[in-house]
Every structure is written in structure tokens, then in C-alpha cells.
Amino acid sequence: MRKVAGYLSVLLVAALAAADTDLPGDGGRSGETPDLSKLNFVRAIYNSEGGMGEAYYVYDGRFWARWETDFPEGDDNFSRRLSTLTRIDVNPKAASRLLTAPDLGDFPMLYMSDPGYMILSRQEIEAFARYLANGGFVWVDDFWGDAEWQQFATVMREVLPGREWRVLTPEHPIFHTVFDLKEMPQIPALPFASPGGDTAEPAGAHKYPAGSLRDPQMRAWVDDDGRLMVVATHNTDIGDGWEREAYGEWYFETFSTRSYMMGVNVVTYAMTH
């Protein structure tokens, strides 16, 4: 009993520490200096509102801040696959950066995950807007339902005032840049995936009111010249397809393959436009 009580105390202390930290975690890589002669797949670090189950959660025996969902394993796996499937020279070890990092402009694209509770400071909003205005590209993934979308869309109205998102249908070239995809793939996180089961994640796993989680879409914010600045893959978890590629042949063949196809298309399109 003492061991159990001690373990629970450790968890409680960790939870309180995370709750009191403005930006819990840096992924262990925000201070590293990657090789800038290669493409670096960079995870954006952001803060989230709320407490346990909102700003952070426990899974696989550890605490996760929302921004680091699937990091670093998923990002590293994708970096290696991207290097194998294309001619892009990619750093096999993904990086992470604050939106206010002084070297953010060294990286042409950022990847952001699980932003359904995301909040940004005024300084972060200005840095985010500056990054996009200077030609940066951001891909946002793994958020489901109406409430999580509205949270992110509200932030984006501050980052890009006067601009609204649009749906990119499968006719858009981004779906056909390398692999010919006929639809936006819906990738459920591994715990919600089963042979013959529903690919939509359950409403109870997401922010209330969830609304519809059944229709995956790619949505985007575009600049005056038609350049995609921000692409959001909504009602799907592309990143889990990368992270969980080794969790059995069925999951890999059913979901990871399509996750990699979508990822290769998005990055290749962004790097060539």
C-alpha cells in the first residue's frame, strides 16, 4: 500500500507541476541546433487551457502536454519515411520549437498537433503571424469535432484577422502531388481502431460539444496570392498513423500507409509551392 500511495503521490506532484507551468515540456529538443542543410520536421510548442484531460493527459505511463501528442516517435518515423519515399534530404530526428523562438524563421514548415484546447499569448500570436507572412507553412493535425475546431479557428482569427478558412477538396493538387489520394483519409488513434470498426473517434474522447466527428476534411488559410499558409487535417489523426506504425501489420497496412501518403503529399506540396 505504501508503494501504491507513493506512486500516486508522484503522479499528483507531476500533475500539479504541469498545471502550474505555462508551457509544460519542450520535448527535449527545443534547445538543439539541427542541420539546416536538410529539411527539418519541426513540432510547434504551444500552451493549452484547462487541467487534466484538457491541457495535458496521462497515456502509456507518462504525462503529455497537448502540443507533444505523438512526439517525438511519430515525427521521427515520418522524417525517416519522407526521406525514403522522396528525394527530399530530411533530418531523421525531428525538432521542436516555441512560436517565439528566435530561429523559427530557419524552418520553412511547422507541424502542430492536438490544438483543440490551444491558447496563445499576444507575443505568440504576433510571432505566428510574422512567420506566416514571411513565407512559413504550418500543418495542423489531430483534432476532432466542432468544439476543438472552434477553439483553433478562434485563435487563427487573431493570427490572420480578416481571413477565413476554406475546404480543400480531393480535387486540389495537394492530394495528388506524389500519391494519388481520392479522399481525405480518416485515421483513428490506435486505441479506437479495430478491424471492420468505425474510423471516427468517439465523442467522449474529445471536447464537448463534439458535434460531428465522421467527416474528415482538409481546411486551409490562403494568402492573397493563393499560397497555402496553414493546412488543417480535421477529424483525423495522421500523426498516430506514423507513431503507431510498428503496432501490428493490420494497423500499418490499414492506416499507417495512408498516413504516410498524406504526409508526403502535404510536405512535398508545401516545399514546391
PDB file of C-alpha atoms in Angstrom:
ATOM      1  CA  MET A   1       0.000   0.000   0.000  1.00  0.00           C
ATOM      2  CA  ARG A   2       2.877   2.343   0.765  1.00  0.00           C
ATOM      3  CA  LYS A   3       4.294   1.735  -2.703  1.00  0.00           C
ATOM      4  CA  VAL A   4       0.916   2.488  -4.286  1.00  0.00           C
ATOM      5  CA  ALA A   5       0.488   5.631  -2.195  1.00  0.00           C
ATOM      6  CA  GLY A   6       3.980   6.759  -3.097  1.00  0.00           C
ATOM      7  CA  TYR A   7       3.310   6.214  -6.776  1.00  0.00           C
ATOM      8  CA  LEU A   8       0.073   8.177  -6.608  1.00  0.00           C
ATOM      9  CA  SER A   9       1.875  10.990  -4.808  1.00  0.00           C
ATOM     10  CA  VAL A  10       4.439  11.163  -7.589  1.00  0.00           C
ATOM     11  CA  LEU A  11       1.639  11.363 -10.148  1.00  0.00           C
ATOM     12  CA  LEU A  12      -0.113  14.094  -8.177  1.00  0.00           C
ATOM     13  CA  VAL A  13       3.069  16.158  -7.877  1.00  0.00           C
ATOM     14  CA  ALA A  14       3.709  15.759 -11.604  1.00  0.00           C
ATOM     15  CA  ALA A  15       0.144  16.805 -12.401  1.00  0.00           C
ATOM     16  CA  LEU A  16       0.386  19.892 -10.228  1.00  0.00           C
ATOM     17  CA  ALA A  17       3.752  20.790 -11.731  1.00  0.00           C
ATOM     18  CA  ALA A  18       2.301  20.514 -15.199  1.00  0.00           C
ATOM     19  CA  ALA A  19      -0.723  22.587 -14.232  1.00  0.00           C
ATOM     20  CA  ASP A  20       1.468  25.366 -12.834  1.00  0.00           C
ATOM     21  CA  THR A  21       3.812  25.502 -15.805  1.00  0.00           C
ATOM     22  CA  ASP A  22       2.859  27.981 -18.505  1.00  0.00           C
ATOM     23  CA  LEU A  23       4.313  25.752 -21.189  1.00  0.00           C
ATOM     24  CA  PRO A  24       4.743  22.194 -19.880  1.00  0.00           C
ATOM     25  CA  GLY A  25       7.549  20.327 -21.570  1.00  0.00           C
ATOM     26  CA  ASP A  26       9.738  21.231 -24.510  1.00  0.00           C
ATOM     27  CA  GLY A  27      10.027  17.751 -25.975  1.00  0.00           C
ATOM     28  CA  GLY A  28      13.697  17.705 -25.039  1.00  0.00           C
ATOM     29  CA  ARG A  29      14.616  19.098 -28.425  1.00  0.00           C
ATOM     30  CA  SER A  30      13.779  22.796 -28.438  1.00  0.00           C
ATOM     31  CA  GLY A  31      17.345  23.679 -27.485  1.00  0.00           C
ATOM     32  CA  GLU A  32      19.024  21.541 -30.129  1.00  0.00           C
ATOM     33  CA  THR A  33      20.533  23.069 -33.263  1.00  0.00           C
ATOM     34  CA  PRO A  34      19.578  20.860 -36.223  1.00  0.00           C
ATOM     35  CA  ASP A  35      21.398  20.598 -39.533  1.00  0.00           C
ATOM     36  CA  LEU A  36      19.921  23.430 -41.614  1.00  0.00           C
ATOM     37  CA  SER A  37      21.250  21.935 -44.849  1.00  0.00           C
ATOM     38  CA  LYS A  38      18.436  19.373 -44.532  1.00  0.00           C
ATOM     39  CA  LEU A  39      14.672  19.721 -44.188  1.00  0.00           C
ATOM     40  CA  ASN A  40      13.787  19.620 -40.508  1.00  0.00           C
ATOM     41  CA  PHE A  41      10.342  18.451 -39.489  1.00  0.00           C
ATOM     42  CA  VAL A  42       9.642  20.842 -36.602  1.00  0.00           C
ATOM     43  CA  ARG A  43       6.922  20.421 -33.975  1.00  0.00           C
ATOM     44  CA  ALA A  44       5.348  23.677 -32.740  1.00  0.00           C
ATOM     45  CA  ILE A  45       5.177  24.076 -28.953  1.00  0.00           C
ATOM     46  CA  TYR A  46       2.076  25.826 -27.605  1.00  0.00           C
ATOM     47  CA  ASN A  47       0.085  26.094 -24.395  1.00  0.00           C
ATOM     48  CA  SER A  48      -3.414  24.753 -23.718  1.00  0.00           C
ATOM     49  CA  GLU A  49      -6.155  25.777 -21.319  1.00  0.00           C
ATOM     50  CA  GLY A  50      -7.651  23.570 -18.638  1.00  0.00           C
ATOM     51  CA  GLY A  51      -6.296  20.847 -16.410  1.00  0.00           C
ATOM     52  CA  MET A  52      -6.057  17.074 -16.528  1.00  0.00           C
ATOM     53  CA  GLY A  53      -7.650  15.686 -19.683  1.00  0.00           C
ATOM     54  CA  GLU A  54      -7.561  19.121 -21.301  1.00  0.00           C
ATOM     55  CA  ALA A  55      -4.191  20.885 -21.252  1.00  0.00           C
ATOM     56  CA  TYR A  56      -2.448  17.610 -20.502  1.00  0.00           C
ATOM     57  CA  TYR A  57      -3.275  13.943 -20.020  1.00  0.00           C
ATOM     58  CA  VAL A  58      -1.819  10.597 -18.965  1.00  0.00           C
ATOM     59  CA  TYR A  59      -1.274   7.844 -21.532  1.00  0.00           C
ATOM     60  CA  ASP A  60       1.231   5.000 -21.940  1.00  0.00           C
ATOM     61  CA  GLY A  61       2.512   5.610 -18.443  1.00  0.00           C
ATOM     62  CA  ARG A  62       3.530   9.256 -18.868  1.00  0.00           C
ATOM     63  CA  PHE A  63       2.162  12.789 -18.895  1.00  0.00           C
ATOM     64  CA  TRP A  64       1.672  14.502 -22.241  1.00  0.00           C
ATOM     65  CA  ALA A  65       1.132  18.187 -22.882  1.00  0.00           C
ATOM     66  CA  ARG A  66      -1.335  18.557 -25.766  1.00  0.00           C
ATOM     67  CA  TRP A  67       1.259  20.004 -28.112  1.00  0.00           C
ATOM     68  CA  GLU A  68       3.501  16.934 -27.822  1.00  0.00           C
ATOM     69  CA  THR A  69       0.902  14.305 -28.761  1.00  0.00           C
ATOM     70  CA  ASP A  70       2.712  11.566 -30.753  1.00  0.00           C
ATOM     71  CA  PHE A  71       6.045  13.400 -30.281  1.00  0.00           C
ATOM     72  CA  PRO A  72       8.822  12.541 -30.882  1.00  0.00           C
ATOM     73  CA  GLU A  73       8.247   9.000 -32.162  1.00  0.00           C
ATOM     74  CA  GLY A  74       5.634   9.911 -34.779  1.00  0.00           C
ATOM     75  CA  ASP A  75       7.618  12.864 -36.128  1.00  0.00           C
ATOM     76  CA  ASP A  76      10.846  10.852 -36.248  1.00  0.00           C
ATOM     77  CA  ASN A  77       9.141   7.977 -38.062  1.00  0.00           C
ATOM     78  CA  PHE A  78       7.666  10.363 -40.601  1.00  0.00           C
ATOM     79  CA  SER A  79      11.001  12.125 -41.142  1.00  0.00           C
ATOM     80  CA  ARG A  80      12.653   8.803 -41.987  1.00  0.00           C
ATOM     81  CA  ARG A  81       9.814   7.703 -44.267  1.00  0.00           C
ATOM     82  CA  LEU A  82       9.782  11.074 -46.035  1.00  0.00           C
ATOM     83  CA  SER A  83      13.488  10.686 -46.776  1.00  0.00           C
ATOM     84  CA  THR A  84      12.905   7.170 -48.131  1.00  0.00           C
ATOM     85  CA  LEU A  85       9.826   7.931 -50.237  1.00  0.00           C
ATOM     86  CA  THR A  86      11.035  11.191 -51.803  1.00  0.00           C
ATOM     87  CA  ARG A  87      14.272  12.861 -52.864  1.00  0.00           C
ATOM     88  CA  ILE A  88      13.975  15.391 -50.041  1.00  0.00           C
ATOM     89  CA  ASP A  89      17.062  15.386 -47.818  1.00  0.00           C
ATOM     90  CA  VAL A  90      15.463  15.127 -44.369  1.00  0.00           C
ATOM     91  CA  ASN A  91      16.980  15.224 -40.901  1.00  0.00           C
ATOM     92  CA  PRO A  92      15.898  11.856 -39.393  1.00  0.00           C
ATOM     93  CA  LYS A  93      15.469  13.420 -35.958  1.00  0.00           C
ATOM     94  CA  ALA A  94      12.550  15.851 -35.669  1.00  0.00           C
ATOM     95  CA  ALA A  95      12.902  19.127 -33.750  1.00  0.00           C
ATOM     96  CA  SER A  96      10.580  21.222 -31.588  1.00  0.00           C
ATOM     97  CA  ARG A  97      10.296  24.995 -31.279  1.00  0.00           C
ATOM     98  CA  LEU A  98       8.336  27.659 -29.461  1.00  0.00           C
ATOM     99  CA  LEU A  99       6.455  30.001 -31.771  1.00  0.00           C
ATOM    100  CA  THR A 100       8.571  32.799 -30.288  1.00  0.00           C
ATOM    101  CA  ALA A 101      11.899  31.029 -30.881  1.00  0.00           C
ATOM    102  CA  PRO A 102      14.437  33.442 -32.426  1.00  0.00           C
ATOM    103  CA  ASP A 103      15.415  30.876 -35.063  1.00  0.00           C
ATOM    104  CA  LEU A 104      11.850  29.934 -36.093  1.00  0.00           C
ATOM    105  CA  GLY A 105      12.399  31.509 -39.498  1.00  0.00           C
ATOM    106  CA  ASP A 106      15.157  28.980 -40.225  1.00  0.00           C
ATOM    107  CA  PHE A 107      12.478  26.336 -40.709  1.00  0.00           C
ATOM    108  CA  PRO A 108      10.141  26.536 -43.734  1.00  0.00           C
ATOM    109  CA  MET A 109       7.395  24.477 -42.145  1.00  0.00           C
ATOM    110  CA  LEU A 110       5.967  23.615 -38.733  1.00  0.00           C
ATOM    111  CA  TYR A 111       3.765  20.722 -37.647  1.00  0.00           C
ATOM    112  CA  MET A 112       1.195  21.292 -34.896  1.00  0.00           C
ATOM    113  CA  SER A 113      -0.845  18.551 -33.233  1.00  0.00           C
ATOM    114  CA  ASP A 114      -3.914  18.292 -30.988  1.00  0.00           C
ATOM    115  CA  PRO A 115      -4.795  22.040 -30.767  1.00  0.00           C
ATOM    116  CA  GLY A 116      -8.346  21.608 -29.505  1.00  0.00           C
ATOM    117  CA  TYR A 117      -7.532  23.424 -26.241  1.00  0.00           C
ATOM    118  CA  MET A 118      -4.815  25.704 -27.601  1.00  0.00           C
ATOM    119  CA  ILE A 119      -4.320  29.247 -26.333  1.00  0.00           C
ATOM    120  CA  LEU A 120      -1.641  31.723 -27.434  1.00  0.00           C
ATOM    121  CA  SER A 121      -0.239  34.827 -25.824  1.00  0.00           C
ATOM    122  CA  ARG A 122      -0.176  38.123 -27.705  1.00  0.00           C
ATOM    123  CA  GLN A 123       3.538  37.629 -28.294  1.00  0.00           C
ATOM    124  CA  GLU A 124       2.942  34.153 -29.737  1.00  0.00           C
ATOM    125  CA  ILE A 125       0.116  35.389 -31.969  1.00  0.00           C
ATOM    126  CA  GLU A 126       2.348  38.112 -33.392  1.00  0.00           C
ATOM    127  CA  ALA A 127       5.231  35.673 -33.898  1.00  0.00           C
ATOM    128  CA  PHE A 128       2.910  33.158 -35.593  1.00  0.00           C
ATOM    129  CA  ALA A 129       1.528  35.839 -37.927  1.00  0.00           C
ATOM    130  CA  ARG A 130       5.043  37.066 -38.727  1.00  0.00           C
ATOM    131  CA  TYR A 131       6.195  33.524 -39.526  1.00  0.00           C
ATOM    132  CA  LEU A 132       3.309  33.042 -41.988  1.00  0.00           C
ATOM    133  CA  ALA A 133       3.786  36.489 -43.577  1.00  0.00           C
ATOM    134  CA  ASN A 134       7.444  35.650 -44.188  1.00  0.00           C
ATOM    135  CA  GLY A 135       6.548  32.538 -46.172  1.00  0.00           C
ATOM    136  CA  GLY A 136       6.258  29.916 -43.445  1.00  0.00           C
ATOM    137  CA  PHE A 137       3.881  26.954 -43.765  1.00  0.00           C
ATOM    138  CA  VAL A 138       2.054  25.257 -40.877  1.00  0.00           C
ATOM    139  CA  TRP A 139       0.320  21.882 -40.898  1.00  0.00           C
ATOM    140  CA  VAL A 140      -2.167  21.280 -38.057  1.00  0.00           C
ATOM    141  CA  ASP A 141      -3.370  17.751 -37.314  1.00  0.00           C
ATOM    142  CA  ASP A 142      -5.266  15.533 -34.869  1.00  0.00           C
ATOM    143  CA  PHE A 143      -8.250  17.446 -33.583  1.00  0.00           C
ATOM    144  CA  TRP A 144     -11.817  16.269 -33.790  1.00  0.00           C
ATOM    145  CA  GLY A 145     -15.326  17.671 -33.661  1.00  0.00           C
ATOM    146  CA  ASP A 146     -16.889  21.107 -33.569  1.00  0.00           C
ATOM    147  CA  ALA A 147     -15.649  22.407 -30.210  1.00  0.00           C
ATOM    148  CA  GLU A 148     -11.992  21.612 -30.893  1.00  0.00           C
ATOM    149  CA  TRP A 149     -12.238  23.156 -34.341  1.00  0.00           C
ATOM    150  CA  GLN A 150     -13.805  26.337 -32.988  1.00  0.00           C
ATOM    151  CA  GLN A 151     -11.053  26.675 -30.402  1.00  0.00           C
ATOM    152  CA  PHE A 152      -8.403  26.564 -33.100  1.00  0.00           C
ATOM    153  CA  ALA A 153     -10.359  28.730 -35.576  1.00  0.00           C
ATOM    154  CA  THR A 154     -10.802  31.399 -32.889  1.00  0.00           C
ATOM    155  CA  VAL A 155      -7.041  31.539 -32.362  1.00  0.00           C
ATOM    156  CA  MET A 156      -6.468  31.748 -36.106  1.00  0.00           C
ATOM    157  CA  ARG A 157      -8.798  34.753 -36.376  1.00  0.00           C
ATOM    158  CA  GLU A 158      -6.317  36.570 -34.159  1.00  0.00           C
ATOM    159  CA  VAL A 159      -3.305  35.313 -36.080  1.00  0.00           C
ATOM    160  CA  LEU A 160      -4.811  36.084 -39.502  1.00  0.00           C
ATOM    161  CA  PRO A 161      -7.533  38.719 -38.919  1.00  0.00           C
ATOM    162  CA  GLY A 162      -9.862  39.171 -41.845  1.00  0.00           C
ATOM    163  CA  ARG A 163      -9.082  35.755 -43.333  1.00  0.00           C
ATOM    164  CA  GLU A 164     -11.238  32.656 -43.057  1.00  0.00           C
ATOM    165  CA  TRP A 165     -10.527  29.038 -43.783  1.00  0.00           C
ATOM    166  CA  ARG A 166     -11.718  27.126 -46.807  1.00  0.00           C
ATOM    167  CA  VAL A 167     -12.156  23.411 -47.508  1.00  0.00           C
ATOM    168  CA  LEU A 168      -9.634  21.774 -49.834  1.00  0.00           C
ATOM    169  CA  THR A 169     -11.490  19.033 -51.696  1.00  0.00           C
ATOM    170  CA  PRO A 170      -9.761  15.921 -53.116  1.00  0.00           C
ATOM    171  CA  GLU A 171      -9.548  17.706 -56.473  1.00  0.00           C
ATOM    172  CA  HIS A 172      -6.897  20.038 -55.051  1.00  0.00           C
ATOM    173  CA  PRO A 173      -3.326  19.259 -56.237  1.00  0.00           C
ATOM    174  CA  ILE A 174      -2.159  18.647 -52.651  1.00  0.00           C
ATOM    175  CA  PHE A 175      -3.991  15.300 -52.771  1.00  0.00           C
ATOM    176  CA  HIS A 176      -2.063  14.236 -55.875  1.00  0.00           C
ATOM    177  CA  THR A 177       1.419  15.728 -55.537  1.00  0.00           C
ATOM    178  CA  VAL A 178       3.173  12.364 -55.066  1.00  0.00           C
ATOM    179  CA  PHE A 179       0.475   9.840 -54.211  1.00  0.00           C
ATOM    180  CA  ASP A 180      -2.941   9.927 -55.851  1.00  0.00           C
ATOM    181  CA  LEU A 181      -5.429  10.132 -52.984  1.00  0.00           C
ATOM    182  CA  LYS A 182      -9.134  10.061 -53.793  1.00  0.00           C
ATOM    183  CA  GLU A 183     -10.271  11.260 -50.371  1.00  0.00           C
ATOM    184  CA  MET A 184      -9.113  12.715 -47.087  1.00  0.00           C
ATOM    185  CA  PRO A 185      -8.167   9.619 -45.053  1.00  0.00           C
ATOM    186  CA  GLN A 186      -9.693   9.271 -41.619  1.00  0.00           C
ATOM    187  CA  ILE A 187      -7.083   7.811 -39.273  1.00  0.00           C
ATOM    188  CA  PRO A 188      -8.249   6.872 -35.767  1.00  0.00           C
ATOM    189  CA  ALA A 189      -5.783   6.748 -32.888  1.00  0.00           C
ATOM    190  CA  LEU A 190      -4.692   3.192 -32.166  1.00  0.00           C
ATOM    191  CA  PRO A 191      -6.934   2.661 -29.086  1.00  0.00           C
ATOM    192  CA  PHE A 192     -10.022   3.434 -31.208  1.00  0.00           C
ATOM    193  CA  ALA A 193      -9.080   1.321 -34.219  1.00  0.00           C
ATOM    194  CA  SER A 194     -10.466  -2.155 -34.835  1.00  0.00           C
ATOM    195  CA  PRO A 195     -10.877  -4.355 -37.926  1.00  0.00           C
ATOM    196  CA  GLY A 196     -14.203  -3.542 -39.504  1.00  0.00           C
ATOM    197  CA  GLY A 197     -14.904  -0.866 -36.892  1.00  0.00           C
ATOM    198  CA  ASP A 198     -15.769   2.800 -37.199  1.00  0.00           C
ATOM    199  CA  THR A 199     -12.880   5.069 -38.159  1.00  0.00           C
ATOM    200  CA  ALA A 200     -14.444   8.079 -36.382  1.00  0.00           C
ATOM    201  CA  GLU A 201     -13.227   8.508 -32.835  1.00  0.00           C
ATOM    202  CA  PRO A 202     -15.888   8.568 -30.073  1.00  0.00           C
ATOM    203  CA  ALA A 203     -17.315  11.892 -28.942  1.00  0.00           C
ATOM    204  CA  GLY A 204     -16.426  11.131 -25.333  1.00  0.00           C
ATOM    205  CA  ALA A 205     -12.726  11.282 -26.190  1.00  0.00           C
ATOM    206  CA  HIS A 206     -12.978  14.892 -27.350  1.00  0.00           C
ATOM    207  CA  LYS A 207     -14.020  18.333 -26.244  1.00  0.00           C
ATOM    208  CA  TYR A 208     -17.729  18.905 -25.601  1.00  0.00           C
ATOM    209  CA  PRO A 209     -19.843  19.573 -27.598  1.00  0.00           C
ATOM    210  CA  ALA A 210     -18.136  17.349 -30.127  1.00  0.00           C
ATOM    211  CA  GLY A 211     -20.767  17.547 -32.852  1.00  0.00           C
ATOM    212  CA  SER A 212     -19.855  15.634 -35.985  1.00  0.00           C
ATOM    213  CA  LEU A 213     -16.654  13.570 -35.978  1.00  0.00           C
ATOM    214  CA  ARG A 214     -17.449  11.464 -39.018  1.00  0.00           C
ATOM    215  CA  ASP A 215     -16.320  13.642 -41.904  1.00  0.00           C
ATOM    216  CA  PRO A 216     -12.564  14.176 -42.266  1.00  0.00           C
ATOM    217  CA  GLN A 217     -11.607  17.343 -44.112  1.00  0.00           C
ATOM    218  CA  MET A 218      -8.565  19.303 -45.124  1.00  0.00           C
ATOM    219  CA  ARG A 219      -9.082  23.004 -44.448  1.00  0.00           C
ATOM    220  CA  ALA A 220      -6.741  25.867 -45.220  1.00  0.00           C
ATOM    221  CA  TRP A 221      -5.945  29.533 -44.819  1.00  0.00           C
ATOM    222  CA  VAL A 222      -4.649  31.088 -48.033  1.00  0.00           C
ATOM    223  CA  ASP A 223      -2.786  34.356 -48.692  1.00  0.00           C
ATOM    224  CA  ASP A 224      -3.605  36.969 -51.346  1.00  0.00           C
ATOM    225  CA  ASP A 225      -1.511  35.117 -53.937  1.00  0.00           C
ATOM    226  CA  GLY A 226      -3.230  31.794 -53.352  1.00  0.00           C
ATOM    227  CA  ARG A 227      -0.374  30.279 -51.320  1.00  0.00           C
ATOM    228  CA  LEU A 228      -1.430  27.825 -48.638  1.00  0.00           C
ATOM    229  CA  MET A 229      -0.229  29.233 -45.324  1.00  0.00           C
ATOM    230  CA  VAL A 230      -1.962  26.872 -42.901  1.00  0.00           C
ATOM    231  CA  VAL A 231      -3.389  23.439 -43.675  1.00  0.00           C
ATOM    232  CA  ALA A 232      -5.505  21.640 -41.078  1.00  0.00           C
ATOM    233  CA  THR A 233      -6.396  17.950 -41.257  1.00  0.00           C
ATOM    234  CA  HIS A 234      -9.544  17.768 -39.122  1.00  0.00           C
ATOM    235  CA  ASN A 235     -11.418  14.719 -37.831  1.00  0.00           C
ATOM    236  CA  THR A 236      -8.376  12.548 -38.434  1.00  0.00           C
ATOM    237  CA  ASP A 237      -5.144  11.659 -36.647  1.00  0.00           C
ATOM    238  CA  ILE A 238      -2.449  11.405 -39.304  1.00  0.00           C
ATOM    239  CA  GLY A 239       0.279  11.601 -36.643  1.00  0.00           C
ATOM    240  CA  ASP A 240      -0.870   8.459 -34.852  1.00  0.00           C
ATOM    241  CA  GLY A 241      -0.566   6.569 -38.105  1.00  0.00           C
ATOM    242  CA  TRP A 242       3.129   7.485 -38.036  1.00  0.00           C
ATOM    243  CA  GLU A 243       3.723   6.880 -34.344  1.00  0.00           C
ATOM    244  CA  ARG A 244       1.967   3.509 -34.281  1.00  0.00           C
ATOM    245  CA  GLU A 245       3.380   2.050 -37.482  1.00  0.00           C
ATOM    246  CA  ALA A 246       5.001  -0.849 -35.597  1.00  0.00           C
ATOM    247  CA  TYR A 247       1.888  -1.823 -33.622  1.00  0.00           C
ATOM    248  CA  GLY A 248       0.896  -4.694 -35.858  1.00  0.00           C
ATOM    249  CA  GLU A 249       0.625  -5.395 -39.560  1.00  0.00           C
ATOM    250  CA  TRP A 250      -3.126  -4.687 -39.689  1.00  0.00           C
ATOM    251  CA  TYR A 251      -2.838  -1.141 -38.326  1.00  0.00           C
ATOM    252  CA  PHE A 252       0.167  -0.406 -40.520  1.00  0.00           C
ATOM    253  CA  GLU A 253      -1.459  -1.631 -43.726  1.00  0.00           C
ATOM    254  CA  THR A 254      -4.849  -0.085 -42.960  1.00  0.00           C
ATOM    255  CA  PHE A 255      -3.865   3.304 -41.525  1.00  0.00           C
ATOM    256  CA  SER A 256      -0.119   3.997 -41.394  1.00  0.00           C
ATOM    257  CA  THR A 257       0.311   3.620 -45.153  1.00  0.00           C
ATOM    258  CA  ARG A 258      -2.361   6.253 -45.842  1.00  0.00           C
ATOM    259  CA  SER A 259      -0.948   8.498 -43.121  1.00  0.00           C
ATOM    260  CA  TYR A 260       2.429   8.445 -44.815  1.00  0.00           C
ATOM    261  CA  MET A 261       0.908   9.075 -48.235  1.00  0.00           C
ATOM    262  CA  MET A 262      -0.944  12.117 -46.921  1.00  0.00           C
ATOM    263  CA  GLY A 263       2.142  13.370 -45.101  1.00  0.00           C
ATOM    264  CA  VAL A 264       4.384  13.029 -48.130  1.00  0.00           C
ATOM    265  CA  ASN A 265       1.848  14.879 -50.271  1.00  0.00           C
ATOM    266  CA  VAL A 266       1.455  17.757 -47.813  1.00  0.00           C
ATOM    267  CA  VAL A 267       5.190  18.307 -47.284  1.00  0.00           C
ATOM    268  CA  THR A 268       6.097  17.917 -50.955  1.00  0.00           C
ATOM    269  CA  TYR A 269       3.363  20.350 -51.975  1.00  0.00           C
ATOM    270  CA  ALA A 270       4.455  22.873 -49.355  1.00  0.00           C
ATOM    271  CA  MET A 271       8.120  22.628 -50.359  1.00  0.00           C
ATOM    272  CA  THR A 272       7.344  23.069 -54.069  1.00  0.00           C
ATOM    273  CA  HIS A 273       4.833  25.938 -53.773  1.00  0.00           C
TER     274      HIS A 273
END
